[in-house]
Amino acid sequence: MDSFLNFKELLVLYILAVALSVGAQEKETKDEKPAYYYDVLGKVKAGLVFPSAYGDNFLAQNYDIRTGVHLDAMVKIDKVRDLGVQIQGIQGVVTNNDNLGLLESSTITSAFLVLGHTLLGRKNDLEFNANIGLGYIDFRNRVGLRRFNDSGTALMAGAELSYRLSNAFGIFIAAQSQWGFLRIDAAESVRGFLRNTRVFQPIFGIKFYIL
């Protein structure tokens, strides 16, 4: 419940930021002559994720989470908003088996439907975006030769700063928080500990513009 409240607080901040940015963006004049072609159809990004789990949950207390991979593709739906999908994959190695039995490691995959909003820089090389997403998280767990899955819904909120190097290419840095809500059968005393995950993750990568 605490993680859901945190997400709602971030959503309120996101909406306020969007409202404040609208007035600033309306001041842009038609006489501007941008160095690049800005009316792109969409954007594709690929990067590395450096996740860090936090809070009172099994992922933060029992796992060593490794660097992962980030991919997303966004299509512009108007001048300042994008809609697309995001996929991430990270590896976690169990370092403490309390409450986890003989579990050894997990491959953690997440997928989100993402809504993005350009807050600053629609006509500049430097661009700042805010994103929110609703999606799915899956733990592919390993115990010896046995494999099994735990999955559930997930929420995401983040911000991204990018710099355009050419018409078709740029670089970006982003920060995201993700909240996972797994469907795991567990005793009531450990239900919240095993069902909820919280992850903060910086992301670095390259960005391609679809003209």
PDB file of C-alpha atoms in Angstrom:
ATOM      1  CA  MET A   1       0.000   0.000   0.000  1.00  0.00           C
ATOM      2  CA  ASP A   2       2.863   2.418   0.824  1.00  0.00           C
ATOM      3  CA  SER A   3       4.370   1.870  -2.635  1.00  0.00           C
ATOM      4  CA  PHE A   4       1.012   2.599  -4.268  1.00  0.00           C
ATOM      5  CA  LEU A   5       0.707   5.819  -2.280  1.00  0.00           C
ATOM      6  CA  ASN A   6       4.198   6.835  -3.406  1.00  0.00           C
ATOM      7  CA  PHE A   7       3.171   6.236  -7.010  1.00  0.00           C
ATOM      8  CA  LYS A   8       0.081   8.412  -6.602  1.00  0.00           C
ATOM      9  CA  GLU A   9       2.236  11.208  -5.167  1.00  0.00           C
ATOM     10  CA  LEU A  10       4.578  10.991  -8.166  1.00  0.00           C
ATOM     11  CA  LEU A  11       1.574  11.011 -10.497  1.00  0.00           C
ATOM     12  CA  VAL A  12       0.310  14.243  -8.915  1.00  0.00           C
ATOM     13  CA  LEU A  13       3.771  15.822  -9.336  1.00  0.00           C
ATOM     14  CA  TYR A  14       3.834  14.647 -12.962  1.00  0.00           C
ATOM     15  CA  ILE A  15       0.455  16.252 -13.698  1.00  0.00           C
ATOM     16  CA  LEU A  16       1.530  19.524 -12.064  1.00  0.00           C
ATOM     17  CA  ALA A  17       4.754  19.571 -14.087  1.00  0.00           C
ATOM     18  CA  VAL A  18       2.802  19.004 -17.299  1.00  0.00           C
ATOM     19  CA  ALA A  19       0.425  21.849 -16.466  1.00  0.00           C
ATOM     20  CA  LEU A  20       3.302  24.250 -15.745  1.00  0.00           C
ATOM     21  CA  SER A  21       5.104  23.299 -18.954  1.00  0.00           C
ATOM     22  CA  VAL A  22       2.139  24.011 -21.234  1.00  0.00           C
ATOM     23  CA  GLY A  23       2.375  27.769 -20.748  1.00  0.00           C
ATOM     24  CA  ALA A  24       6.113  27.813 -21.408  1.00  0.00           C
ATOM     25  CA  GLN A  25       5.787  25.773 -24.588  1.00  0.00           C
ATOM     26  CA  GLU A  26       3.077  28.046 -25.985  1.00  0.00           C
ATOM     27  CA  LYS A  27       5.620  30.917 -26.010  1.00  0.00           C
ATOM     28  CA  GLU A  28       7.669  29.246 -28.748  1.00  0.00           C
ATOM     29  CA  THR A  29       7.383  31.230 -31.965  1.00  0.00           C
ATOM     30  CA  LYS A  30       7.024  30.036 -35.522  1.00  0.00           C
ATOM     31  CA  ASP A  31      10.108  32.042 -36.516  1.00  0.00           C
ATOM     32  CA  GLU A  32      12.473  29.572 -34.813  1.00  0.00           C
ATOM     33  CA  LYS A  33      14.830  27.700 -37.108  1.00  0.00           C
ATOM     34  CA  PRO A  34      15.893  24.491 -35.350  1.00  0.00           C
ATOM     35  CA  ALA A  35      19.159  22.836 -36.258  1.00  0.00           C
ATOM     36  CA  TYR A  36      17.442  19.447 -36.535  1.00  0.00           C
ATOM     37  CA  TYR A  37      14.160  18.143 -37.870  1.00  0.00           C
ATOM     38  CA  TYR A  38      11.968  17.989 -34.760  1.00  0.00           C
ATOM     39  CA  ASP A  39       8.652  16.693 -36.105  1.00  0.00           C
ATOM     40  CA  VAL A  40       9.739  13.081 -35.657  1.00  0.00           C
ATOM     41  CA  LEU A  41       7.378  10.104 -35.880  1.00  0.00           C
ATOM     42  CA  GLY A  42       8.875   8.367 -32.885  1.00  0.00           C
ATOM     43  CA  LYS A  43      11.919   7.398 -30.826  1.00  0.00           C
ATOM     44  CA  VAL A  44      13.689   4.136 -29.998  1.00  0.00           C
ATOM     45  CA  LYS A  45      16.069   3.781 -27.048  1.00  0.00           C
ATOM     46  CA  ALA A  46      18.499   1.095 -25.912  1.00  0.00           C
ATOM     47  CA  GLY A  47      20.537   1.250 -22.741  1.00  0.00           C
ATOM     48  CA  LEU A  48      21.914  -0.294 -19.575  1.00  0.00           C
ATOM     49  CA  VAL A  49      19.956  -0.409 -16.306  1.00  0.00           C
ATOM     50  CA  PHE A  50      21.657  -0.142 -12.901  1.00  0.00           C
ATOM     51  CA  PRO A  51      18.891  -1.278 -10.525  1.00  0.00           C
ATOM     52  CA  SER A  52      18.815  -0.947  -6.761  1.00  0.00           C
ATOM     53  CA  ALA A  53      16.004  -2.537  -4.727  1.00  0.00           C
ATOM     54  CA  TYR A  54      14.886  -0.781  -1.567  1.00  0.00           C
ATOM     55  CA  GLY A  55      12.318  -1.164   1.198  1.00  0.00           C
ATOM     56  CA  ASP A  56      11.185  -4.048   3.388  1.00  0.00           C
ATOM     57  CA  ASN A  57      10.727  -6.742   0.736  1.00  0.00           C
ATOM     58  CA  PHE A  58      12.439  -9.921  -0.433  1.00  0.00           C
ATOM     59  CA  LEU A  59      14.098  -8.316  -3.464  1.00  0.00           C
ATOM     60  CA  ALA A  60      15.844  -5.675  -1.354  1.00  0.00           C
ATOM     61  CA  GLN A  61      16.734  -7.975   1.539  1.00  0.00           C
ATOM     62  CA  ASN A  62      17.625 -11.238  -0.234  1.00  0.00           C
ATOM     63  CA  TYR A  63      19.033 -10.420  -3.694  1.00  0.00           C
ATOM     64  CA  ASP A  64      22.109  -9.006  -5.350  1.00  0.00           C
ATOM     65  CA  ILE A  65      20.673  -7.372  -8.494  1.00  0.00           C
ATOM     66  CA  ARG A  66      22.928  -7.111 -11.542  1.00  0.00           C
ATOM     67  CA  THR A  67      23.111  -4.602 -14.390  1.00  0.00           C
ATOM     68  CA  GLY A  68      20.339  -5.150 -16.939  1.00  0.00           C
ATOM     69  CA  VAL A  69      19.128  -4.154 -20.399  1.00  0.00           C
ATOM     70  CA  HIS A  70      16.555  -1.508 -21.306  1.00  0.00           C
ATOM     71  CA  LEU A  71      14.638  -1.159 -24.594  1.00  0.00           C
ATOM     72  CA  ASP A  72      11.728   1.105 -25.473  1.00  0.00           C
ATOM     73  CA  ALA A  73       9.920   2.438 -28.523  1.00  0.00           C
ATOM     74  CA  MET A  74       7.697   5.517 -28.457  1.00  0.00           C
ATOM     75  CA  VAL A  75       5.388   6.995 -31.111  1.00  0.00           C
ATOM     76  CA  LYS A  76       4.379  10.664 -31.017  1.00  0.00           C
ATOM     77  CA  ILE A  77       0.645  11.175 -30.550  1.00  0.00           C
ATOM     78  CA  ASP A  78       0.873  14.987 -30.561  1.00  0.00           C
ATOM     79  CA  LYS A  79       3.521  17.704 -30.264  1.00  0.00           C
ATOM     80  CA  VAL A  80       4.434  16.945 -26.645  1.00  0.00           C
ATOM     81  CA  ARG A  81       3.115  13.440 -25.866  1.00  0.00           C
ATOM     82  CA  ASP A  82       4.380   9.987 -26.760  1.00  0.00           C
ATOM     83  CA  LEU A  83       2.894   6.528 -26.338  1.00  0.00           C
ATOM     84  CA  GLY A  84       4.876   3.309 -26.468  1.00  0.00           C
ATOM     85  CA  VAL A  85       6.262   0.216 -24.796  1.00  0.00           C
ATOM     86  CA  GLN A  86       9.236  -0.450 -22.533  1.00  0.00           C
ATOM     87  CA  ILE A  87      10.931  -3.786 -21.846  1.00  0.00           C
ATOM     88  CA  GLN A  88      13.667  -4.493 -19.290  1.00  0.00           C
ATOM     89  CA  GLY A  89      15.574  -7.571 -18.217  1.00  0.00           C
ATOM     90  CA  ILE A  90      17.799  -7.914 -15.140  1.00  0.00           C
ATOM     91  CA  GLN A  91      19.394 -10.786 -13.232  1.00  0.00           C
ATOM     92  CA  GLY A  92      19.173 -11.292  -9.481  1.00  0.00           C
ATOM     93  CA  VAL A  93      21.285 -13.701  -7.415  1.00  0.00           C
ATOM     94  CA  VAL A  94      20.001 -14.789  -3.998  1.00  0.00           C
ATOM     95  CA  THR A  95      22.446 -13.875  -1.221  1.00  0.00           C
ATOM     96  CA  ASN A  96      20.169 -14.608   1.756  1.00  0.00           C
ATOM     97  CA  ASN A  97      17.729 -17.538   1.730  1.00  0.00           C
ATOM     98  CA  ASP A  98      15.612 -16.413   4.692  1.00  0.00           C
ATOM     99  CA  ASN A  99      11.939 -16.863   3.646  1.00  0.00           C
ATOM    100  CA  LEU A 100      13.050 -18.027   0.151  1.00  0.00           C
ATOM    101  CA  GLY A 101      13.881 -21.692   0.738  1.00  0.00           C
ATOM    102  CA  LEU A 102      16.429 -23.068  -1.736  1.00  0.00           C
ATOM    103  CA  LEU A 103      15.923 -20.361  -4.358  1.00  0.00           C
ATOM    104  CA  GLU A 104      19.218 -19.570  -6.150  1.00  0.00           C
ATOM    105  CA  SER A 105      18.549 -16.833  -8.704  1.00  0.00           C
ATOM    106  CA  SER A 106      15.885 -15.077 -10.770  1.00  0.00           C
ATOM    107  CA  THR A 107      15.692 -13.504 -14.202  1.00  0.00           C
ATOM    108  CA  ILE A 108      13.428 -10.479 -13.784  1.00  0.00           C
ATOM    109  CA  THR A 109      11.572  -9.168 -16.838  1.00  0.00           C
ATOM    110  CA  SER A 110       9.242  -6.186 -16.932  1.00  0.00           C
ATOM    111  CA  ALA A 111       7.110  -4.744 -19.726  1.00  0.00           C
ATOM    112  CA  PHE A 112       5.151  -1.487 -19.629  1.00  0.00           C
ATOM    113  CA  LEU A 113       2.718   0.537 -21.685  1.00  0.00           C
ATOM    114  CA  VAL A 114       4.230   4.016 -21.314  1.00  0.00           C
ATOM    115  CA  LEU A 115       2.865   7.544 -21.661  1.00  0.00           C
ATOM    116  CA  GLY A 116       5.560  10.188 -22.052  1.00  0.00           C
ATOM    117  CA  HIS A 117       5.405  13.983 -21.980  1.00  0.00           C
ATOM    118  CA  THR A 118       8.045  16.451 -23.170  1.00  0.00           C
ATOM    119  CA  LEU A 119       8.341  19.031 -20.401  1.00  0.00           C
ATOM    120  CA  LEU A 120      11.230  21.122 -21.761  1.00  0.00           C
ATOM    121  CA  GLY A 121      13.195  21.399 -24.964  1.00  0.00           C
ATOM    122  CA  ARG A 122      10.727  20.516 -27.714  1.00  0.00           C
ATOM    123  CA  LYS A 123      12.687  22.785 -30.056  1.00  0.00           C
ATOM    124  CA  ASN A 124      16.147  22.326 -28.556  1.00  0.00           C
ATOM    125  CA  ASP A 125      18.901  19.739 -28.716  1.00  0.00           C
ATOM    126  CA  LEU A 126      18.522  19.148 -24.967  1.00  0.00           C
ATOM    127  CA  GLU A 127      15.198  17.556 -24.000  1.00  0.00           C
ATOM    128  CA  PHE A 128      13.553  16.630 -20.690  1.00  0.00           C
ATOM    129  CA  ASN A 129      10.709  14.087 -20.519  1.00  0.00           C
ATOM    130  CA  ALA A 130       8.531  12.560 -17.809  1.00  0.00           C
ATOM    131  CA  ASN A 131       7.071   9.064 -18.180  1.00  0.00           C
ATOM    132  CA  ILE A 132       4.520   6.918 -16.387  1.00  0.00           C
ATOM    133  CA  GLY A 133       3.662   3.300 -17.145  1.00  0.00           C
ATOM    134  CA  LEU A 134       1.422   0.370 -16.294  1.00  0.00           C
ATOM    135  CA  GLY A 135       2.662  -3.126 -16.957  1.00  0.00           C
ATOM    136  CA  TYR A 136       3.733  -6.611 -15.993  1.00  0.00           C
ATOM    137  CA  ILE A 137       6.633  -8.096 -14.053  1.00  0.00           C
ATOM    138  CA  ASP A 138       7.844 -11.694 -14.151  1.00  0.00           C
ATOM    139  CA  PHE A 139      10.398 -13.546 -12.011  1.00  0.00           C
ATOM    140  CA  ARG A 140      11.844 -16.619 -13.745  1.00  0.00           C
ATOM    141  CA  ASN A 141      13.214 -18.460 -10.688  1.00  0.00           C
ATOM    142  CA  ARG A 142      15.825 -21.210 -10.484  1.00  0.00           C
ATOM    143  CA  VAL A 143      16.216 -23.908  -7.839  1.00  0.00           C
ATOM    144  CA  GLY A 144      18.826 -26.395  -9.057  1.00  0.00           C
ATOM    145  CA  LEU A 145      17.477 -27.763 -12.348  1.00  0.00           C
ATOM    146  CA  ARG A 146      13.915 -26.667 -11.596  1.00  0.00           C
ATOM    147  CA  ARG A 147      12.403 -23.490 -13.007  1.00  0.00           C
ATOM    148  CA  PHE A 148       9.190 -21.730 -12.005  1.00  0.00           C
ATOM    149  CA  ASN A 149       7.619 -18.290 -12.423  1.00  0.00           C
ATOM    150  CA  ASP A 150       6.134 -15.636 -10.144  1.00  0.00           C
ATOM    151  CA  SER A 151       4.437 -12.721 -11.867  1.00  0.00           C
ATOM    152  CA  GLY A 152       2.189  -9.746 -11.261  1.00  0.00           C
ATOM    153  CA  THR A 153       1.347  -6.177 -12.194  1.00  0.00           C
ATOM    154  CA  ALA A 154       3.759  -3.249 -12.024  1.00  0.00           C
ATOM    155  CA  LEU A 155       3.773   0.551 -12.055  1.00  0.00           C
ATOM    156  CA  MET A 156       6.535   2.838 -13.256  1.00  0.00           C
ATOM    157  CA  ALA A 157       7.352   6.555 -13.058  1.00  0.00           C
ATOM    158  CA  GLY A 158      10.482   8.243 -14.321  1.00  0.00           C
ATOM    159  CA  ALA A 159      12.259  11.184 -15.896  1.00  0.00           C
ATOM    160  CA  GLU A 160      14.690  11.359 -18.817  1.00  0.00           C
ATOM    161  CA  LEU A 161      17.235  13.874 -20.056  1.00  0.00           C
ATOM    162  CA  SER A 162      18.488  13.449 -23.621  1.00  0.00           C
ATOM    163  CA  TYR A 163      20.863  15.262 -25.952  1.00  0.00           C
ATOM    164  CA  ARG A 164      20.503  15.099 -29.724  1.00  0.00           C
ATOM    165  CA  LEU A 165      23.743  14.632 -31.647  1.00  0.00           C
ATOM    166  CA  SER A 166      22.272  14.461 -35.166  1.00  0.00           C
ATOM    167  CA  ASN A 167      18.947  14.152 -36.971  1.00  0.00           C
ATOM    168  CA  ALA A 168      18.738  10.439 -36.219  1.00  0.00           C
ATOM    169  CA  PHE A 169      20.890   9.871 -33.141  1.00  0.00           C
ATOM    170  CA  GLY A 170      21.266  11.024 -29.530  1.00  0.00           C
ATOM    171  CA  ILE A 171      22.203   9.937 -26.011  1.00  0.00           C
ATOM    172  CA  PHE A 172      20.112   9.847 -22.847  1.00  0.00           C
ATOM    173  CA  ILE A 173      20.205   9.420 -19.086  1.00  0.00           C
ATOM    174  CA  ALA A 174      17.099   8.483 -17.116  1.00  0.00           C
ATOM    175  CA  ALA A 175      15.938   7.579 -13.631  1.00  0.00           C
ATOM    176  CA  GLN A 176      12.955   5.358 -12.880  1.00  0.00           C
ATOM    177  CA  SER A 177      11.137   3.904  -9.909  1.00  0.00           C
ATOM    178  CA  GLN A 178       9.184   0.682 -10.341  1.00  0.00           C
ATOM    179  CA  TRP A 179       6.673  -0.931  -8.007  1.00  0.00           C
ATOM    180  CA  GLY A 180       5.849  -4.626  -8.441  1.00  0.00           C
ATOM    181  CA  PHE A 181       2.807  -6.440  -7.018  1.00  0.00           C
ATOM    182  CA  LEU A 182       3.367 -10.188  -7.336  1.00  0.00           C
ATOM    183  CA  ARG A 183       0.689 -12.876  -7.101  1.00  0.00           C
ATOM    184  CA  ILE A 184       2.402 -15.153  -4.556  1.00  0.00           C
ATOM    185  CA  ASP A 185       0.604 -17.467  -2.116  1.00  0.00           C
ATOM    186  CA  ALA A 186       2.162 -16.830   1.281  1.00  0.00           C
ATOM    187  CA  ALA A 187       1.326 -16.757   4.954  1.00  0.00           C
ATOM    188  CA  GLU A 188      -0.166 -13.468   6.107  1.00  0.00           C
ATOM    189  CA  SER A 189       2.889 -12.691   8.247  1.00  0.00           C
ATOM    190  CA  VAL A 190       5.185 -12.536   5.189  1.00  0.00           C
ATOM    191  CA  ARG A 191       2.651 -11.719   2.466  1.00  0.00           C
ATOM    192  CA  GLY A 192       3.659  -8.079   2.041  1.00  0.00           C
ATOM    193  CA  PHE A 193       7.361  -8.964   2.245  1.00  0.00           C
ATOM    194  CA  LEU A 194       7.060 -11.487  -0.621  1.00  0.00           C
ATOM    195  CA  ARG A 195       4.493  -9.766  -2.835  1.00  0.00           C
ATOM    196  CA  ASN A 196       5.758  -6.187  -3.138  1.00  0.00           C
ATOM    197  CA  THR A 197       8.964  -4.991  -4.799  1.00  0.00           C
ATOM    198  CA  ARG A 198      10.460  -1.508  -5.108  1.00  0.00           C
ATOM    199  CA  VAL A 199      13.310  -0.694  -7.457  1.00  0.00           C
ATOM    200  CA  PHE A 200      15.078   2.560  -8.287  1.00  0.00           C
ATOM    201  CA  GLN A 201      17.212   2.487 -11.419  1.00  0.00           C
ATOM    202  CA  PRO A 202      19.412   4.897 -13.344  1.00  0.00           C
ATOM    203  CA  ILE A 203      19.523   4.155 -17.085  1.00  0.00           C
ATOM    204  CA  PHE A 204      22.134   5.240 -19.646  1.00  0.00           C
ATOM    205  CA  GLY A 205      21.956   4.657 -23.374  1.00  0.00           C
ATOM    206  CA  ILE A 206      21.484   5.764 -26.967  1.00  0.00           C
ATOM    207  CA  LYS A 207      18.423   7.194 -28.638  1.00  0.00           C
ATOM    208  CA  PHE A 208      17.328   6.897 -32.271  1.00  0.00           C
ATOM    209  CA  TYR A 209      14.851   9.302 -33.897  1.00  0.00           C
ATOM    210  CA  ILE A 210      12.376   8.000 -36.490  1.00  0.00           C
ATOM    211  CA  LEU A 211      11.862  10.779 -39.039  1.00  0.00           C
TER     212      LEU A 211
END
